Coordinates of C-alpha atoms in Angstrom, one line a residue:
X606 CA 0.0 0.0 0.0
X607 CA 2.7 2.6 1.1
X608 CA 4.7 1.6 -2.5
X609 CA 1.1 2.3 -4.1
X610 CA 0.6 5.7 -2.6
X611 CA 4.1 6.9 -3.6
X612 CA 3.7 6.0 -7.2
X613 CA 0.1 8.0 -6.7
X614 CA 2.0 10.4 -5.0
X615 CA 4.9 10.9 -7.9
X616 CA 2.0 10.4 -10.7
X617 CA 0.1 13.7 -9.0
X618 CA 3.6 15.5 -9.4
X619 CA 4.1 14.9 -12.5
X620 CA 1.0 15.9 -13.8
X621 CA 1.1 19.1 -12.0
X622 CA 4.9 19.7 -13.3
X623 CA 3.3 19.1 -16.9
X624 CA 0.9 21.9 -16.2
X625 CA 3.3 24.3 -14.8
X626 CA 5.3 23.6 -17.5
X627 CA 2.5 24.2 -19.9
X628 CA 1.3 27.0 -18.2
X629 CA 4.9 28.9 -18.4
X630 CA 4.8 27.8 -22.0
X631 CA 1.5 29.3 -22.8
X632 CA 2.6 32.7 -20.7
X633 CA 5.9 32.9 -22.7
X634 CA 4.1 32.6 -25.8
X635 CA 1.8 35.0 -24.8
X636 CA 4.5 38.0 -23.7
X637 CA 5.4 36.6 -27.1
X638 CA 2.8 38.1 -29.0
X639 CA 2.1 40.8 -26.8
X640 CA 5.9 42.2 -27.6
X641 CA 5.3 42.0 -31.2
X642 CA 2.1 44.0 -31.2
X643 CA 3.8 46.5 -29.1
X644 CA 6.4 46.4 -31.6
X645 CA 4.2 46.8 -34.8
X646 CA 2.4 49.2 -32.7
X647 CA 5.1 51.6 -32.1
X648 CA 6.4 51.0 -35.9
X649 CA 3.3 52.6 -37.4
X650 CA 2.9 55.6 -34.7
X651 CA 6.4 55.9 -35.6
X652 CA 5.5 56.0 -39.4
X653 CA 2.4 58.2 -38.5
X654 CA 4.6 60.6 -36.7
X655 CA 6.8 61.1 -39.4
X656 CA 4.2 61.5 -42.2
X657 CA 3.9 65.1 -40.3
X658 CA 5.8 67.8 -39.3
X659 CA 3.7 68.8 -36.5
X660 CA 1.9 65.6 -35.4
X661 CA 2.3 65.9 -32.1
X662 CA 0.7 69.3 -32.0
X663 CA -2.1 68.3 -34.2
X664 CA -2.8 65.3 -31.8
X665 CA -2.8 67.9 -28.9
X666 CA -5.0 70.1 -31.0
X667 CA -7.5 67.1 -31.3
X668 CA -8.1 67.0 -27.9
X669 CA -8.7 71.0 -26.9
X670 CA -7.2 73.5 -29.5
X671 CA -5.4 75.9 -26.7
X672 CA -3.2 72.6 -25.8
X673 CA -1.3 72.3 -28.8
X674 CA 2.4 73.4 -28.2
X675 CA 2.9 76.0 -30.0
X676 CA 5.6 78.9 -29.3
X677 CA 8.0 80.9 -31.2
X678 CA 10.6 78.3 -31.7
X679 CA 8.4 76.1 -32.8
X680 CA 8.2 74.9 -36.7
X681 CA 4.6 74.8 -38.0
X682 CA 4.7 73.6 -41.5
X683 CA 5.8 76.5 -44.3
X684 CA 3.7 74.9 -46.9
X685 CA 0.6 75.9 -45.0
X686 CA 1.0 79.7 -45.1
X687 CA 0.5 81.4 -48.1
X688 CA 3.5 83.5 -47.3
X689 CA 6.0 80.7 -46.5
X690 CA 8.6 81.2 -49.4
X691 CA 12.1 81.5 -48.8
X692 CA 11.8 85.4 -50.7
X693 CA 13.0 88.2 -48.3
X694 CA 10.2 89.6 -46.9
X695 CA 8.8 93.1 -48.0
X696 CA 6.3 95.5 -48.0
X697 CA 3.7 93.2 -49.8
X698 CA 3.9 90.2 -46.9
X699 CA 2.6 93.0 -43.9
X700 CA -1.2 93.7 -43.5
X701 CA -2.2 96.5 -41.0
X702 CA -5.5 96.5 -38.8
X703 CA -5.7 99.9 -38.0
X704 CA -9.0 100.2 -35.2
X705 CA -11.1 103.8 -35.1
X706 CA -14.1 105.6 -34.8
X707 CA -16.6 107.7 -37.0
X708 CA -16.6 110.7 -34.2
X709 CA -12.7 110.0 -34.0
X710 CA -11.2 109.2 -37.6
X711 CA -11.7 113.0 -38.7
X712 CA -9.3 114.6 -36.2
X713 CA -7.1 111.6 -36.6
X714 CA -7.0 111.2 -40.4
X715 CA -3.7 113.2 -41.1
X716 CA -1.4 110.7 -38.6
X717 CA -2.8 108.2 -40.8
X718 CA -1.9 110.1 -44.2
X719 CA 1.5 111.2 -43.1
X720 CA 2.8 107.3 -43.6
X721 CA 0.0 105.4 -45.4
X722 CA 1.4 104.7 -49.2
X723 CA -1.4 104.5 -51.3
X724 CA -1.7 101.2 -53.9
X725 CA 1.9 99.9 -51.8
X726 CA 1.0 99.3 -47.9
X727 CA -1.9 96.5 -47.4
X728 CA -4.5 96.7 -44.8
X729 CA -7.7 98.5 -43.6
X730 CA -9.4 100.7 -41.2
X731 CA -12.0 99.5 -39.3
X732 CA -15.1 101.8 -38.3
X733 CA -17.5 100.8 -35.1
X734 CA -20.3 102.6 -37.3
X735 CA -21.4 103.1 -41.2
X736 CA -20.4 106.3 -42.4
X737 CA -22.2 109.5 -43.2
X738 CA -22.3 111.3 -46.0
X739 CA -20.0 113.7 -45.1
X740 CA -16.9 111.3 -45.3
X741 CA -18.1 110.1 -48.6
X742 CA -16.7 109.7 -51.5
X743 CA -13.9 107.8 -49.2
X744 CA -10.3 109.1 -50.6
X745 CA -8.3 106.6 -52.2
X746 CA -5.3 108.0 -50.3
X747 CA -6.6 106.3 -47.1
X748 CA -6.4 102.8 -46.2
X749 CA -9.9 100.8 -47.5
X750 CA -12.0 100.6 -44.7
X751 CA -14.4 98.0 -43.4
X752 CA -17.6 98.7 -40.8
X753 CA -16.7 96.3 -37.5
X754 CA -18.5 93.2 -36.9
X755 CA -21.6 93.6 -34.7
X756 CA -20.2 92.3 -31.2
X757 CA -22.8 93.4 -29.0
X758 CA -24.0 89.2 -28.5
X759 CA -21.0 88.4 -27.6
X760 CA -20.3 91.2 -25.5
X761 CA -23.7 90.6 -23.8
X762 CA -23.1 86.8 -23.3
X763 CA -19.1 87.1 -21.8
X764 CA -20.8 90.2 -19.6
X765 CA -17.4 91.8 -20.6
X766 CA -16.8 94.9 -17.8
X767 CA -15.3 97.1 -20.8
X768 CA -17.6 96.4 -23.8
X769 CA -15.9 98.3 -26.3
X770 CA -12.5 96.0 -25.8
X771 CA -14.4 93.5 -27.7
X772 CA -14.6 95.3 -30.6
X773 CA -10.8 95.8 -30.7
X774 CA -9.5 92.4 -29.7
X775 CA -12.5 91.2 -32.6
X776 CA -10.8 93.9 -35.3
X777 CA -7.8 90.9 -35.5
X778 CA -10.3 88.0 -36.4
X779 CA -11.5 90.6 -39.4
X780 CA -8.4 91.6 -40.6
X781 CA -7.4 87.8 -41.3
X782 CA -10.4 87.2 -42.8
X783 CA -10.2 89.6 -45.6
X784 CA -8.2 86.3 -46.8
X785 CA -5.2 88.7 -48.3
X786 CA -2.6 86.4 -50.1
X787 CA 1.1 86.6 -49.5
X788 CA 0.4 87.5 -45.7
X789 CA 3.7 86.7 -43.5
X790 CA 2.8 89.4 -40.7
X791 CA -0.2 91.3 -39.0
X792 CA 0.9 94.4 -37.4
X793 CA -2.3 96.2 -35.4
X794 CA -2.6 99.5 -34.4
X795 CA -5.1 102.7 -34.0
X796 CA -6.0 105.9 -36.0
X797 CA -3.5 107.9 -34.0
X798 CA -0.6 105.3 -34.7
X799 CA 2.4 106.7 -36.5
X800 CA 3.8 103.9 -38.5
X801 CA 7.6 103.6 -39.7
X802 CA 7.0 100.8 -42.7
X803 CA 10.3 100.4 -44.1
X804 CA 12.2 99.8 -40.7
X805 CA 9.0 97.3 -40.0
X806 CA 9.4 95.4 -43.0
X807 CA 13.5 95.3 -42.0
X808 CA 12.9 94.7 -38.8
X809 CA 10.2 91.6 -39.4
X810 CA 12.7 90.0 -42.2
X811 CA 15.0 89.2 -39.1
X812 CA 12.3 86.7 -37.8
X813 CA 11.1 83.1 -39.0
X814 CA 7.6 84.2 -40.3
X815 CA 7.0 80.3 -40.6
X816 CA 6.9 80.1 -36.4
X817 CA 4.8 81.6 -33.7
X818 CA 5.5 85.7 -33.0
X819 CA 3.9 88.3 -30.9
X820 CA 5.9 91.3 -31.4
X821 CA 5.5 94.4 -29.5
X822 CA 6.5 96.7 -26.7
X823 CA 6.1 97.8 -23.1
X824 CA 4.8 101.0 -21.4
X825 CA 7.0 103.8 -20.9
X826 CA 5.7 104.5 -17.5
X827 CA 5.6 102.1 -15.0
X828 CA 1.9 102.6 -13.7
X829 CA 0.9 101.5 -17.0
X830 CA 2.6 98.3 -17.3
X831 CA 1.4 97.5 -13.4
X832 CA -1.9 98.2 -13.9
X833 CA -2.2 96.6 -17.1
X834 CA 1.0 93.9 -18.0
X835 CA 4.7 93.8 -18.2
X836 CA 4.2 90.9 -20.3
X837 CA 2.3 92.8 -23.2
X838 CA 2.7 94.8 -26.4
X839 CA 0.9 98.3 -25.8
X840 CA -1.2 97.8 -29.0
X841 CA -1.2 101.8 -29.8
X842 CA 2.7 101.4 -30.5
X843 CA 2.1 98.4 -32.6
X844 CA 1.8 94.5 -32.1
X845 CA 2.8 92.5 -35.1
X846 CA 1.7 88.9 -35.0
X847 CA 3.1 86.6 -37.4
X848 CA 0.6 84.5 -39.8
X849 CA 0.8 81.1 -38.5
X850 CA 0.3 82.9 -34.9
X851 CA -2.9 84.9 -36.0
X852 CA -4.2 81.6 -37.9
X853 CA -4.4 79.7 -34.8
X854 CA -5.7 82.7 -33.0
X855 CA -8.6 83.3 -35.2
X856 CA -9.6 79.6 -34.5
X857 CA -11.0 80.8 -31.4
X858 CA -10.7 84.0 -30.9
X859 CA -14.2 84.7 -29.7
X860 CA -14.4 81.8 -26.8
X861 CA -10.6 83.7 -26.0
X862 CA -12.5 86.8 -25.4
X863 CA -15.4 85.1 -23.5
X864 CA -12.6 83.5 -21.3
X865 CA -11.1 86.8 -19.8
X866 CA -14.5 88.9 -19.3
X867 CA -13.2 90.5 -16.3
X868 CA -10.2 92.5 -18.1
X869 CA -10.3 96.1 -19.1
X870 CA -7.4 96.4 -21.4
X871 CA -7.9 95.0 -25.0
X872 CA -3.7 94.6 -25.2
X873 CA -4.3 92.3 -21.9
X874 CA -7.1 90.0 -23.6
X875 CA -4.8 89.9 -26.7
X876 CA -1.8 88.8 -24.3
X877 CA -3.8 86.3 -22.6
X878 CA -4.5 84.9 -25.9
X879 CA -1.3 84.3 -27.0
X880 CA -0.4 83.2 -23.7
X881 CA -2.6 80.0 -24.0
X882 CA -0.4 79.1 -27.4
X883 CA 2.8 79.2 -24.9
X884 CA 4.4 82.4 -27.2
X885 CA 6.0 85.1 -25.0
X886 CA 5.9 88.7 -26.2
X887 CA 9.0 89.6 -28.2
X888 CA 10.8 92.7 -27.4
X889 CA 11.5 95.5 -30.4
X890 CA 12.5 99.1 -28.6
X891 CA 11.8 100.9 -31.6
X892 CA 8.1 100.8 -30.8
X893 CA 7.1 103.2 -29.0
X894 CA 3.4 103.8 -26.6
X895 CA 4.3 107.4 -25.9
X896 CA 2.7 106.7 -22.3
X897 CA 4.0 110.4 -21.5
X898 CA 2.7 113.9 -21.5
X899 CA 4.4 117.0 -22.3
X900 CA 7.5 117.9 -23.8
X901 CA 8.7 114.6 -25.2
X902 CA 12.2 116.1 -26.8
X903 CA 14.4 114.4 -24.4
X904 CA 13.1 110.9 -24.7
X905 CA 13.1 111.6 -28.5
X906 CA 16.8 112.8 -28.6
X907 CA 18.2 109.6 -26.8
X908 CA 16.8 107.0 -28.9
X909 CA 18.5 103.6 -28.6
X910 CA 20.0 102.1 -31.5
X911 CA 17.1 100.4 -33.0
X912 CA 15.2 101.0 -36.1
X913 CA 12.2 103.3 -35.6
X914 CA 9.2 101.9 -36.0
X915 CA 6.1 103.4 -34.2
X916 CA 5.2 106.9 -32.4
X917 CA 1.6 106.8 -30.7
X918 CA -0.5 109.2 -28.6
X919 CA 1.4 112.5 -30.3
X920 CA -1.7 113.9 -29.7
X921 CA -1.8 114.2 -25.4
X922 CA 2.4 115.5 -26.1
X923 CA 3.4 118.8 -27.4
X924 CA 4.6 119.2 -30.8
X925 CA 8.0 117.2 -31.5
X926 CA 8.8 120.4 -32.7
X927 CA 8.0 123.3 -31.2
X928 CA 8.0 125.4 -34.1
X929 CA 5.0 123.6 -35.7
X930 CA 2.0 122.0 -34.7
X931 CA 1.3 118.5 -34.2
X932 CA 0.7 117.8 -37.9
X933 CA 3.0 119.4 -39.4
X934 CA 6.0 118.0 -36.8
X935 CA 4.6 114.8 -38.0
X936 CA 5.1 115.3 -41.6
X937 CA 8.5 116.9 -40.6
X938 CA 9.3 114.0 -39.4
X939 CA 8.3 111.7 -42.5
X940 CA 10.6 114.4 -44.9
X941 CA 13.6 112.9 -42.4
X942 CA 12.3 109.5 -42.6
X943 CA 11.9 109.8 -46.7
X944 CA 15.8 110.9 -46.6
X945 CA 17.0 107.5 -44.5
X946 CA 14.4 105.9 -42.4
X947 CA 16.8 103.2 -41.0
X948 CA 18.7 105.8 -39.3
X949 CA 16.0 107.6 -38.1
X950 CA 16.0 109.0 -34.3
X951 CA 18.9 106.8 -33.5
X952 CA 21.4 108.4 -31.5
X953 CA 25.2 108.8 -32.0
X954 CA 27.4 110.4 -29.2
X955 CA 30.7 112.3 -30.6
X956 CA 32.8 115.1 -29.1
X957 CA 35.3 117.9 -29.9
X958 CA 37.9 117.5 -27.3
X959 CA 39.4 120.3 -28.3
X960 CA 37.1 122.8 -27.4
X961 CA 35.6 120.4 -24.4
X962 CA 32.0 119.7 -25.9
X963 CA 29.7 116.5 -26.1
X964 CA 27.2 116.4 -29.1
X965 CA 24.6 114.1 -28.8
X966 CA 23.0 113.3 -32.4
X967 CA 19.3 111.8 -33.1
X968 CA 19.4 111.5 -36.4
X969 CA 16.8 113.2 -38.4
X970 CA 15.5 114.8 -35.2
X971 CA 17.6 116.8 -33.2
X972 CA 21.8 117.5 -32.1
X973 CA 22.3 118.7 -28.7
X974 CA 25.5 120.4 -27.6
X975 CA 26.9 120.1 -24.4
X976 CA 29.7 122.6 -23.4
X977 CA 31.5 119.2 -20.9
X978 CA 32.8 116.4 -21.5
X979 CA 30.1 113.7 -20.8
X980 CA 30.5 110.2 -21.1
X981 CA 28.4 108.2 -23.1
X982 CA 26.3 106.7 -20.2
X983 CA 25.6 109.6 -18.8
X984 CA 24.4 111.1 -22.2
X985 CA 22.0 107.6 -23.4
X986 CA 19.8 108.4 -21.0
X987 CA 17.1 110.9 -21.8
X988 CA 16.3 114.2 -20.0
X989 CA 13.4 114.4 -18.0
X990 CA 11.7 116.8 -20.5
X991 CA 8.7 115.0 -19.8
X992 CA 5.9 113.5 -17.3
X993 CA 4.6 110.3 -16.8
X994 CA 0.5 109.0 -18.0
X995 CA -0.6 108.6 -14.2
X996 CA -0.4 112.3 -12.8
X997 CA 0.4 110.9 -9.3
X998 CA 3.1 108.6 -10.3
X999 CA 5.6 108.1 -7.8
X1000 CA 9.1 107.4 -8.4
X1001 CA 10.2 104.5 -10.0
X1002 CA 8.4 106.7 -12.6
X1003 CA 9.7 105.1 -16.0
X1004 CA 10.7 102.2 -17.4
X1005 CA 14.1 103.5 -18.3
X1006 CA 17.0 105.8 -16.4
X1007 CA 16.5 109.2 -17.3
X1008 CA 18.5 112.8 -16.3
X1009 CA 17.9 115.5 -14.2
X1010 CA 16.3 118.3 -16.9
X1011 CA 18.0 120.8 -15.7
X1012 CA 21.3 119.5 -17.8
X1013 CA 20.2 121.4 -20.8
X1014 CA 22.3 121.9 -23.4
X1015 CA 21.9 123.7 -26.5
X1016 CA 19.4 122.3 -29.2
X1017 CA 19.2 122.0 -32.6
X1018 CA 16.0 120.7 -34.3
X1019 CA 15.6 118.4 -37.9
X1020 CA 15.6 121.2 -41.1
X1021 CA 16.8 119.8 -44.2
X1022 CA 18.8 116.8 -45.6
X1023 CA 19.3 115.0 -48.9
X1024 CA 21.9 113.1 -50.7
X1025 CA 25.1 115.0 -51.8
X1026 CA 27.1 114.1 -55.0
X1027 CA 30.0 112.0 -52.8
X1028 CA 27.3 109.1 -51.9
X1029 CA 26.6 110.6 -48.5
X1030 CA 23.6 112.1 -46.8
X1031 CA 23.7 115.6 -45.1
X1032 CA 20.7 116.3 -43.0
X1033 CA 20.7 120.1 -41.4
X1034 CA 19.5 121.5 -37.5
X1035 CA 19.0 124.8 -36.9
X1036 CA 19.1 126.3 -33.2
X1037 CA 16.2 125.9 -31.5
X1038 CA 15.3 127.5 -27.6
X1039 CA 16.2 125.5 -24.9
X1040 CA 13.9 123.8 -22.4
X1041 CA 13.1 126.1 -20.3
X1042 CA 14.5 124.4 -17.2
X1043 CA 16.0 125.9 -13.9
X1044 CA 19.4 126.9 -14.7
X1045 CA 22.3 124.8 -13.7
X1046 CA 26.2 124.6 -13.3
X1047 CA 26.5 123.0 -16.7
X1048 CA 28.2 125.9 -18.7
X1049 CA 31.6 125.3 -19.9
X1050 CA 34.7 127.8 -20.8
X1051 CA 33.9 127.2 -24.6
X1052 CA 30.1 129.0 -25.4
X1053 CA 28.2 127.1 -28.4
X1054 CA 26.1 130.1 -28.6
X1055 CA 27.6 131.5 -31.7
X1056 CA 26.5 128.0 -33.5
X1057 CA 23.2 128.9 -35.3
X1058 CA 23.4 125.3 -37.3
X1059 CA 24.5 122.3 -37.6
X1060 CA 25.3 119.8 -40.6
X1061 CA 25.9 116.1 -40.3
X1062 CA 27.0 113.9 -43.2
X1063 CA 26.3 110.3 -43.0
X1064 CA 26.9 107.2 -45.8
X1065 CA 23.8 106.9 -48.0
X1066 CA 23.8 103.1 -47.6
X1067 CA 21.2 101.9 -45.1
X1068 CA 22.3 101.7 -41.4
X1069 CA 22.5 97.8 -40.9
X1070 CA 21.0 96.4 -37.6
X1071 CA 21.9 94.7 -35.3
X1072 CA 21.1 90.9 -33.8
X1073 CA 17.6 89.7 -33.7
X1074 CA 16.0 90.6 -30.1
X1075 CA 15.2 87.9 -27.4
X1076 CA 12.2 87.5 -26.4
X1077 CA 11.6 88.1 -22.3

């Protein structure tokens, strides 16, 4: 019996080896299979992934279209934008949105006309009303304009605190649609924005038009960018978005604006916006908010090196010359911008050791003479000729270092220029009163008094720039 129930016994084991071992079998066989449909598997996403350039945006996209990781360095697909050839980019590739009013486009009209080309720039003016007879027949030296979408629903249903932002944030939406071909950049603005278009179009040819851009510029005064952003472009100075930027956008531009109903400042929403695509605003210093009241001369005169490209709210300053009004010191300005507008406003710092003086040159715009020897850090930083937007602003006032205004020097404002027969350019300031500032200790042994006007010859080839800008 006990050799009977040991052969049971070993008969049992075996069996249940058999199983074990079949069971191992049947597992290994089944990691088996399981690898090679994990390895098939990741062959075709591999193969879908490369069938696109941007397939894992586009997968993102599927899912919610704010989640798709899009940013400046970025590479969305040229071949989908109609302005995505290799050609260097000109005039032709920029579109402007320019926003206004009926009961404001009259007074504004001439900073419009003092840089709009007829039949050369692209874009359109966009009215909150139909017009009356009295602007008609519309002048075919103005920029076509278009009557604004009606936004009151969708003001109504986002319950929007500042109604009238819709309208502007909206004015982007319509300026895309008008379906322009060739488009590589958007640059918005208002009827009281003084555009530079040549340095734009130089300045926007530095950038990949094929990738994701919001180009623009602070505040000038601190209050501004506190109570508003520091991580927005002031749109009355300009914001230039590039086309694959505004094409995603316009994709949902209205729920965008339903999102932020709470915010007062249309620049903000537009910021907000871009935000969700992950692009950060992109720094260019040669637009310019004109957040400042008064006598703007100083901040004028000490323009950093970078191309010119905007002037905005020239109507709350004084005259950028004081011998005209503020139409006519606008169109003075374009006769120096016709002459070399990539030099424009930039300053230069020189001096005549001999005689002890500094001159401080902004081109097109103004040479100041100082009877010292100042060094150039001193001299880059504007004189307080002016006054901050926010009337009880306390100090840190600006966004920049400025100078104390009594350090005036003698002026001499923009008459004349033109090319000369040795392939240079010789612009011409004639003396101009000085700020009237308290007088300081500034006077040297060597009086610039006698000096009645000034001539200064530059090359006539265009003033290269520098480095493409990081963005912050």
């Amino acid at each position: 019996m006990s050799s009977l129930a040991s052969m049971i016994k070993l008969s049992a084991l075996k069996q249940k080896t058999r199983v074990l071992s079949d069971s191992i079998v049947s597992n290994i066989n089944l990691c088996r299979t399981l690898a090679i449909s994990v390895l098939v598997l990741c062959l075709v996403c591999l193969i879908f992934l490369d069938s696109s350039n941007r397939s894992s945006s586009k997968f993102f996209s599927y899912l919610h279209p704010r989640l798709a990781p899009s940013n400046p360095y970025s590479s969305p697909n040229p071949n989908r934008y109609p302005g995505s050839s290799d050609s260097p980019t000109n005039i032709s590739h920029l579109v402007f949105g320019l926003v206004t009013a009926v009961v404001t486009w009259k007074p504004r009209k001439p900073y419009i006309d003092a840089w709009w080309q007829p039949n050369v720039t692209r874009g359109y003016l966009f009215l909150d009303k139909p017009l009356s007879e009295e602007f008609l027949p519309w002048p075919s030296t103005s920029p076509p304009y278009r009557i604004s979408d009606d936004t009151s629903k969708l003001e109504r249903e986002s319950r929007h605190v500042a109604p009238i932002m819709v309208r502007m944030v909206h004015s982007i939406l319509e300026t895309f649609r008008e379906g322009d071909q060739g488009v590589r950049w958007y640059v918005m603005g208002f009827d009281d924005s003084v555009f530079f278009v040549e340095n734009w179009v130089d300045v926007l040819a530095k950038y990949d038009h094929t990738k994701y851009y919001y180009i623009g510029d602070y505040s000038e005064s601190v209050l501004s960018n506190l109570f508003f952003s520091f991580d927005q472009g002031f749109g009355g100075g300009g914001i230039a978005l590039s086309y694959p930027l505004a094409a995603a956008m316009v994709k949902d531009l209205k729920g965008c604006i339903r999102r932020y109903p709470f915010v007062r400042s249309a620049d903000t929403i537009i910021q907000f916006c871009v935000d969700e695509f992950g692009v950060p605003l992109t720094v260019e210093k040669g637009i310019h908010q004109i957040d400042l009241v008064g006598d703007i001369s100083g901040y004028l005169s000490a323009h950093p090196q970078s191309p010119l490209l905007s002037l905005h709210h020239l109507d709350f300053v004084h005259p950028i010359f004081p011998s005209m009004d503020r139409f006519q010191s606008t169109n003075h300005l374009m006769e120096a911008a016709k002459i070399d507008q990539s030099r424009l406003l930039q300053q230069t710092i020189c001096y005549l050791r001999p005689q002890n003086w500094s001159f401080s040159v902004s081109w097109g715009y103004s040479v100041h003479i100082y009877e010292q020897i100042h060094p150039r850090s001193m001299l880059k930083r504007p004189l307080e000729t002016f006054k901050p937007w926010g009337k009880n602003a306390k100090p840190p006032k600006f966004m920049f270092n400025t100078r104390w205004p009594c350090e005036t020097p003698s002026v001499f404002f923009f008459e004349s220029g033109g090319k000369t027969s040795g392939n240079q350019i010789v612009t011409n300031y004639v003396r101009s009163a000085s700020p009237a500032h308290p007088p300081c200790q500034w006077k040297g042994n060597n009086s610039t008094d006698y000096i009645k006007k000034i001539q200064v010859f530059s090359s006539a080839t265009k003033r290269k720039e520098v480095s493409v800008k990081q963005s912050r």
